[in-house]
């Protein structure tokens, strides 16, 4: 077994993905032929021997695909296990596992974004509703007169200011702090993986 950082393991997974794509493409392209044509995957010119050698090469490529898939699962499982065990600490949210941080930063990020943007739109809408009421209720001169401001409608959000601040802060944690903490953790956290990548 070899020890590598989670960051290096994640890079390795990307490399394996590309290698798998290449192997699959090669197999799919080389598999079809007909009884009067040689396969281009081998140099043999005799059709019978060519087809036999080509089948052996493709069988080898298929085995490489299987081996790489199994290796990928082992490395990915080691990363997942590490993510469940490794702790990080957010300035605002406190301690959590990397797996929890990844859930917030990936799966739940759109919800934090929608809530934060929704609160900003709600503030604009509250101002528009108040302005509309004031235009309908008061003359144009009154709306622009400072003396009437006290009796005019003011925008109101039915959400406490502390909740609006928390929503904004939570969104900042999800889009910036957690990603930084995850990357820092991945750069120093070491996992064990099999020594050699099969097929390389």
PDB file of C-alpha atoms in Angstrom:
ATOM      1  CA  UNK A   1       0.000   0.000   0.000  1.00  0.00           C
ATOM      2  CA  UNK A   2       1.073   3.566  -0.656  1.00  0.00           C
ATOM      3  CA  UNK A   3       0.243   6.707   1.278  1.00  0.00           C
ATOM      4  CA  UNK A   4      -0.916   9.706  -0.739  1.00  0.00           C
ATOM      5  CA  UNK A   5      -2.864  12.858   0.049  1.00  0.00           C
ATOM      6  CA  UNK A   6      -6.566  13.023  -0.674  1.00  0.00           C
ATOM      7  CA  UNK A   7      -5.815  15.796  -3.184  1.00  0.00           C
ATOM      8  CA  UNK A   8      -3.453  13.491  -5.080  1.00  0.00           C
ATOM      9  CA  UNK A   9      -5.983  10.653  -4.879  1.00  0.00           C
ATOM     10  CA  UNK A  10      -8.681  12.894  -6.370  1.00  0.00           C
ATOM     11  CA  UNK A  11      -6.323  13.767  -9.223  1.00  0.00           C
ATOM     12  CA  UNK A  12      -5.617  10.079  -9.688  1.00  0.00           C
ATOM     13  CA  UNK A  13      -9.358   9.398  -9.973  1.00  0.00           C
ATOM     14  CA  UNK A  14      -9.639  11.996 -12.733  1.00  0.00           C
ATOM     15  CA  UNK A  15      -6.751  10.373 -14.595  1.00  0.00           C
ATOM     16  CA  UNK A  16      -8.394   6.963 -14.259  1.00  0.00           C
ATOM     17  CA  UNK A  17     -11.677   8.368 -15.569  1.00  0.00           C
ATOM     18  CA  UNK A  18      -9.909   9.672 -18.686  1.00  0.00           C
ATOM     19  CA  UNK A  19      -8.038   6.379 -19.149  1.00  0.00           C
ATOM     20  CA  UNK A  20     -11.295   4.438 -18.846  1.00  0.00           C
ATOM     21  CA  UNK A  21     -12.924   6.675 -21.447  1.00  0.00           C
ATOM     22  CA  UNK A  22      -9.973   6.119 -23.807  1.00  0.00           C
ATOM     23  CA  UNK A  23      -9.995   2.345 -23.316  1.00  0.00           C
ATOM     24  CA  UNK A  24     -13.744   2.085 -23.830  1.00  0.00           C
ATOM     25  CA  UNK A  25     -13.534   4.196 -26.968  1.00  0.00           C
ATOM     26  CA  UNK A  26     -10.692   2.008 -28.271  1.00  0.00           C
ATOM     27  CA  UNK A  27     -12.590  -1.217 -27.597  1.00  0.00           C
ATOM     28  CA  UNK A  28     -15.814   0.062 -29.142  1.00  0.00           C
ATOM     29  CA  UNK A  29     -14.006   1.284 -32.262  1.00  0.00           C
ATOM     30  CA  UNK A  30     -11.892  -1.855 -32.693  1.00  0.00           C
ATOM     31  CA  UNK A  31     -14.605  -4.445 -32.005  1.00  0.00           C
ATOM     32  CA  UNK A  32     -16.587  -4.316 -35.265  1.00  0.00           C
ATOM     33  CA  UNK A  33     -15.185  -5.736 -38.498  1.00  0.00           C
ATOM     34  CA  UNK A  34     -16.205  -8.349 -41.062  1.00  0.00           C
ATOM     35  CA  UNK A  35     -14.857 -11.701 -42.175  1.00  0.00           C
ATOM     36  CA  UNK A  36     -12.908 -10.274 -45.152  1.00  0.00           C
ATOM     37  CA  UNK A  37     -11.180  -7.393 -43.318  1.00  0.00           C
ATOM     38  CA  UNK A  38      -8.273  -7.212 -40.913  1.00  0.00           C
ATOM     39  CA  UNK A  39      -8.568  -5.365 -37.644  1.00  0.00           C
ATOM     40  CA  UNK A  40      -6.444  -2.241 -37.474  1.00  0.00           C
ATOM     41  CA  UNK A  41      -5.641  -2.842 -33.807  1.00  0.00           C
ATOM     42  CA  UNK A  42      -2.952  -5.403 -34.742  1.00  0.00           C
ATOM     43  CA  UNK A  43      -0.431  -5.502 -37.601  1.00  0.00           C
ATOM     44  CA  UNK A  44      -0.981  -9.154 -38.662  1.00  0.00           C
ATOM     45  CA  UNK A  45      -2.086  -9.363 -42.322  1.00  0.00           C
ATOM     46  CA  UNK A  46      -3.547 -12.894 -42.317  1.00  0.00           C
ATOM     47  CA  UNK A  47      -7.244 -12.409 -41.498  1.00  0.00           C
ATOM     48  CA  UNK A  48      -7.595 -15.497 -39.299  1.00  0.00           C
ATOM     49  CA  UNK A  49      -4.498 -14.686 -37.232  1.00  0.00           C
ATOM     50  CA  UNK A  50      -5.392 -10.977 -37.270  1.00  0.00           C
ATOM     51  CA  UNK A  51      -8.823 -11.638 -35.785  1.00  0.00           C
ATOM     52  CA  UNK A  52      -7.347 -13.981 -33.187  1.00  0.00           C
ATOM     53  CA  UNK A  53      -4.703 -11.448 -32.142  1.00  0.00           C
ATOM     54  CA  UNK A  54      -7.250  -8.611 -32.169  1.00  0.00           C
ATOM     55  CA  UNK A  55      -9.554 -10.592 -29.863  1.00  0.00           C
ATOM     56  CA  UNK A  56      -6.633 -11.141 -27.481  1.00  0.00           C
ATOM     57  CA  UNK A  57      -5.789  -7.418 -27.513  1.00  0.00           C
ATOM     58  CA  UNK A  58      -9.417  -6.456 -26.917  1.00  0.00           C
ATOM     59  CA  UNK A  59      -9.704  -9.027 -24.134  1.00  0.00           C
ATOM     60  CA  UNK A  60      -6.641  -7.420 -22.561  1.00  0.00           C
ATOM     61  CA  UNK A  61      -8.221  -3.956 -22.892  1.00  0.00           C
ATOM     62  CA  UNK A  62     -11.441  -5.249 -21.323  1.00  0.00           C
ATOM     63  CA  UNK A  63      -9.433  -6.654 -18.404  1.00  0.00           C
ATOM     64  CA  UNK A  64      -7.694  -3.284 -18.048  1.00  0.00           C
ATOM     65  CA  UNK A  65     -11.101  -1.591 -17.874  1.00  0.00           C
ATOM     66  CA  UNK A  66     -12.242  -3.978 -15.152  1.00  0.00           C
ATOM     67  CA  UNK A  67      -8.989  -3.571 -13.211  1.00  0.00           C
ATOM     68  CA  UNK A  68      -9.149   0.218 -13.405  1.00  0.00           C
ATOM     69  CA  UNK A  69     -12.781   0.228 -12.283  1.00  0.00           C
ATOM     70  CA  UNK A  70     -11.911  -1.907  -9.253  1.00  0.00           C
ATOM     71  CA  UNK A  71      -8.926   0.304  -8.434  1.00  0.00           C
ATOM     72  CA  UNK A  72     -11.116   3.398  -8.781  1.00  0.00           C
ATOM     73  CA  UNK A  73     -13.617   1.952  -6.289  1.00  0.00           C
ATOM     74  CA  UNK A  74     -10.832   1.197  -3.782  1.00  0.00           C
ATOM     75  CA  UNK A  75      -9.358   4.714  -4.018  1.00  0.00           C
ATOM     76  CA  UNK A  76     -12.756   6.418  -3.982  1.00  0.00           C
ATOM     77  CA  UNK A  77     -13.804   4.373  -0.950  1.00  0.00           C
ATOM     78  CA  UNK A  78     -10.615   5.408   0.865  1.00  0.00           C
ATOM     79  CA  UNK A  79     -11.418   9.054   0.082  1.00  0.00           C
ATOM     80  CA  UNK A  80     -15.014   8.657   1.293  1.00  0.00           C
ATOM     81  CA  UNK A  81     -13.857   6.973   4.497  1.00  0.00           C
ATOM     82  CA  UNK A  82     -11.367   9.770   5.100  1.00  0.00           C
ATOM     83  CA  UNK A  83     -14.045  12.392   4.447  1.00  0.00           C
ATOM     84  CA  UNK A  84     -16.289  10.777   7.059  1.00  0.00           C
ATOM     85  CA  UNK A  85     -13.500  10.771   9.662  1.00  0.00           C
ATOM     86  CA  UNK A  86     -11.539  13.970   8.987  1.00  0.00           C
ATOM     87  CA  UNK A  87     -12.708  17.067  10.874  1.00  0.00           C
ATOM     88  CA  UNK A  88     -12.470  20.688   9.803  1.00  0.00           C
ATOM     89  CA  UNK A  89     -13.511  23.805  11.699  1.00  0.00           C
ATOM     90  CA  UNK A  90     -15.520  26.668  10.248  1.00  0.00           C
ATOM     91  CA  UNK A  91     -15.156  30.044  11.943  1.00  0.00           C
ATOM     92  CA  UNK A  92     -18.943  30.472  11.928  1.00  0.00           C
ATOM     93  CA  UNK A  93     -20.284  26.918  12.047  1.00  0.00           C
ATOM     94  CA  UNK A  94     -17.675  25.160  14.161  1.00  0.00           C
ATOM     95  CA  UNK A  95     -16.435  21.589  13.737  1.00  0.00           C
ATOM     96  CA  UNK A  96     -17.762  19.197  11.108  1.00  0.00           C
ATOM     97  CA  UNK A  97     -16.488  16.348   8.973  1.00  0.00           C
ATOM     98  CA  UNK A  98     -15.230  16.929   5.450  1.00  0.00           C
ATOM     99  CA  UNK A  99     -18.169  14.798   4.259  1.00  0.00           C
ATOM    100  CA  UNK A 100     -20.610  17.183   5.935  1.00  0.00           C
ATOM    101  CA  UNK A 101     -18.819  20.189   4.451  1.00  0.00           C
ATOM    102  CA  UNK A 102     -18.948  18.599   0.989  1.00  0.00           C
ATOM    103  CA  UNK A 103     -22.682  18.051   1.386  1.00  0.00           C
ATOM    104  CA  UNK A 104     -23.196  21.706   2.239  1.00  0.00           C
ATOM    105  CA  UNK A 105     -20.816  22.986  -0.455  1.00  0.00           C
ATOM    106  CA  UNK A 106     -22.144  20.761  -3.233  1.00  0.00           C
ATOM    107  CA  UNK A 107     -25.606  19.315  -2.696  1.00  0.00           C
ATOM    108  CA  UNK A 108     -27.112  22.099  -0.581  1.00  0.00           C
ATOM    109  CA  UNK A 109     -25.282  25.082  -2.097  1.00  0.00           C
ATOM    110  CA  UNK A 110     -28.133  25.907  -4.539  1.00  0.00           C
ATOM    111  CA  UNK A 111     -30.580  26.164  -1.634  1.00  0.00           C
ATOM    112  CA  UNK A 112     -28.343  28.557   0.289  1.00  0.00           C
ATOM    113  CA  UNK A 113     -27.937  30.629  -2.890  1.00  0.00           C
ATOM    114  CA  UNK A 114     -31.681  30.693  -3.594  1.00  0.00           C
ATOM    115  CA  UNK A 115     -32.475  31.771  -0.027  1.00  0.00           C
ATOM    116  CA  UNK A 116     -29.822  34.510   0.014  1.00  0.00           C
ATOM    117  CA  UNK A 117     -30.849  35.858  -3.403  1.00  0.00           C
ATOM    118  CA  UNK A 118     -34.519  35.509  -2.455  1.00  0.00           C
ATOM    119  CA  UNK A 119     -34.024  37.699   0.615  1.00  0.00           C
ATOM    120  CA  UNK A 120     -32.376  40.381  -1.520  1.00  0.00           C
ATOM    121  CA  UNK A 121     -35.283  40.246  -3.986  1.00  0.00           C
ATOM    122  CA  UNK A 122     -37.752  40.349  -1.079  1.00  0.00           C
ATOM    123  CA  UNK A 123     -36.143  43.572   0.206  1.00  0.00           C
ATOM    124  CA  UNK A 124     -36.520  45.139  -3.243  1.00  0.00           C
ATOM    125  CA  UNK A 125     -40.122  43.906  -3.467  1.00  0.00           C
ATOM    126  CA  UNK A 126     -40.941  45.369  -0.036  1.00  0.00           C
ATOM    127  CA  UNK A 127     -39.633  48.751  -1.194  1.00  0.00           C
ATOM    128  CA  UNK A 128     -41.672  48.515  -4.401  1.00  0.00           C
ATOM    129  CA  UNK A 129     -44.864  47.605  -2.509  1.00  0.00           C
ATOM    130  CA  UNK A 130     -44.398  50.530  -0.093  1.00  0.00           C
ATOM    131  CA  UNK A 131     -43.643  52.933  -2.960  1.00  0.00           C
ATOM    132  CA  UNK A 132     -46.717  51.745  -4.866  1.00  0.00           C
ATOM    133  CA  UNK A 133     -48.951  52.224  -1.823  1.00  0.00           C
ATOM    134  CA  UNK A 134     -47.548  55.697  -1.237  1.00  0.00           C
ATOM    135  CA  UNK A 135     -48.079  56.756  -4.867  1.00  0.00           C
ATOM    136  CA  UNK A 136     -51.699  55.563  -4.729  1.00  0.00           C
ATOM    137  CA  UNK A 137     -52.418  57.131  -1.320  1.00  0.00           C
ATOM    138  CA  UNK A 138     -50.563  60.428  -1.460  1.00  0.00           C
ATOM    139  CA  UNK A 139     -50.102  63.070  -4.123  1.00  0.00           C
ATOM    140  CA  UNK A 140     -46.781  63.335  -5.917  1.00  0.00           C
ATOM    141  CA  UNK A 141     -45.963  66.478  -3.967  1.00  0.00           C
ATOM    142  CA  UNK A 142     -46.643  64.735  -0.644  1.00  0.00           C
ATOM    143  CA  UNK A 143     -44.461  61.737  -1.542  1.00  0.00           C
ATOM    144  CA  UNK A 144     -41.529  64.068  -2.123  1.00  0.00           C
ATOM    145  CA  UNK A 145     -42.199  66.160   1.003  1.00  0.00           C
ATOM    146  CA  UNK A 146     -40.109  65.301   4.086  1.00  0.00           C
ATOM    147  CA  UNK A 147     -42.998  66.197   6.428  1.00  0.00           C
ATOM    148  CA  UNK A 148     -45.158  63.383   5.005  1.00  0.00           C
ATOM    149  CA  UNK A 149     -42.439  60.693   5.262  1.00  0.00           C
ATOM    150  CA  UNK A 150     -43.494  59.801   8.830  1.00  0.00           C
ATOM    151  CA  UNK A 151     -47.048  58.870   7.809  1.00  0.00           C
ATOM    152  CA  UNK A 152     -46.145  57.083   4.592  1.00  0.00           C
ATOM    153  CA  UNK A 153     -45.783  53.314   4.249  1.00  0.00           C
ATOM    154  CA  UNK A 154     -42.286  51.987   4.856  1.00  0.00           C
ATOM    155  CA  UNK A 155     -40.897  48.734   3.442  1.00  0.00           C
ATOM    156  CA  UNK A 156     -41.127  45.823   5.871  1.00  0.00           C
ATOM    157  CA  UNK A 157     -39.590  42.368   5.641  1.00  0.00           C
ATOM    158  CA  UNK A 158     -41.346  39.843   7.858  1.00  0.00           C
ATOM    159  CA  UNK A 159     -38.027  38.180   8.574  1.00  0.00           C
ATOM    160  CA  UNK A 160     -35.932  39.243  11.559  1.00  0.00           C
ATOM    161  CA  UNK A 161     -32.743  41.147  10.697  1.00  0.00           C
ATOM    162  CA  UNK A 162     -30.661  38.587  12.581  1.00  0.00           C
ATOM    163  CA  UNK A 163     -32.107  35.869  10.320  1.00  0.00           C
ATOM    164  CA  UNK A 164     -31.299  37.897   7.208  1.00  0.00           C
ATOM    165  CA  UNK A 165     -27.738  38.365   8.477  1.00  0.00           C
ATOM    166  CA  UNK A 166     -27.464  34.645   9.251  1.00  0.00           C
ATOM    167  CA  UNK A 167     -28.720  33.743   5.753  1.00  0.00           C
ATOM    168  CA  UNK A 168     -26.075  36.022   4.199  1.00  0.00           C
ATOM    169  CA  UNK A 169     -23.310  34.685   6.455  1.00  0.00           C
ATOM    170  CA  UNK A 170     -24.307  31.047   5.879  1.00  0.00           C
ATOM    171  CA  UNK A 171     -24.186  31.583   2.127  1.00  0.00           C
ATOM    172  CA  UNK A 172     -20.676  33.045   2.435  1.00  0.00           C
ATOM    173  CA  UNK A 173     -19.584  30.021   4.471  1.00  0.00           C
ATOM    174  CA  UNK A 174     -20.951  27.623   1.847  1.00  0.00           C
ATOM    175  CA  UNK A 175     -19.480  29.357  -1.207  1.00  0.00           C
ATOM    176  CA  UNK A 176     -16.081  30.350   0.178  1.00  0.00           C
ATOM    177  CA  UNK A 177     -14.971  29.096   3.575  1.00  0.00           C
ATOM    178  CA  UNK A 178     -15.996  25.443   3.264  1.00  0.00           C
ATOM    179  CA  UNK A 179     -14.304  25.011  -0.109  1.00  0.00           C
ATOM    180  CA  UNK A 180     -11.095  26.499   1.278  1.00  0.00           C
ATOM    181  CA  UNK A 181     -11.233  24.249   4.342  1.00  0.00           C
ATOM    182  CA  UNK A 182     -11.937  21.168   2.209  1.00  0.00           C
ATOM    183  CA  UNK A 183      -9.023  21.962  -0.114  1.00  0.00           C
ATOM    184  CA  UNK A 184      -6.682  22.571   2.826  1.00  0.00           C
ATOM    185  CA  UNK A 185      -7.730  19.278   4.399  1.00  0.00           C
ATOM    186  CA  UNK A 186      -7.328  17.377   1.122  1.00  0.00           C
ATOM    187  CA  UNK A 187      -3.803  18.761   0.743  1.00  0.00           C
ATOM    188  CA  UNK A 188      -2.617  17.349   4.079  1.00  0.00           C
ATOM    189  CA  UNK A 189      -4.854  14.343   4.805  1.00  0.00           C
ATOM    190  CA  UNK A 190      -3.151  11.073   3.860  1.00  0.00           C
ATOM    191  CA  UNK A 191      -4.928   7.883   2.812  1.00  0.00           C
ATOM    192  CA  UNK A 192      -3.674   4.444   1.863  1.00  0.00           C
ATOM    193  CA  UNK A 193      -4.195   3.133  -1.664  1.00  0.00           C
ATOM    194  CA  UNK A 194      -2.771   0.175  -3.606  1.00  0.00           C
ATOM    195  CA  UNK A 195       0.776   0.842  -4.852  1.00  0.00           C
ATOM    196  CA  UNK A 196       0.303   0.649  -8.590  1.00  0.00           C
ATOM    197  CA  UNK A 197      -2.471   1.852 -10.847  1.00  0.00           C
ATOM    198  CA  UNK A 198      -3.373  -1.108 -13.053  1.00  0.00           C
ATOM    199  CA  UNK A 199      -2.919  -0.570 -16.767  1.00  0.00           C
ATOM    200  CA  UNK A 200      -0.405   2.281 -16.429  1.00  0.00           C
TER     201      UNK A 200
END
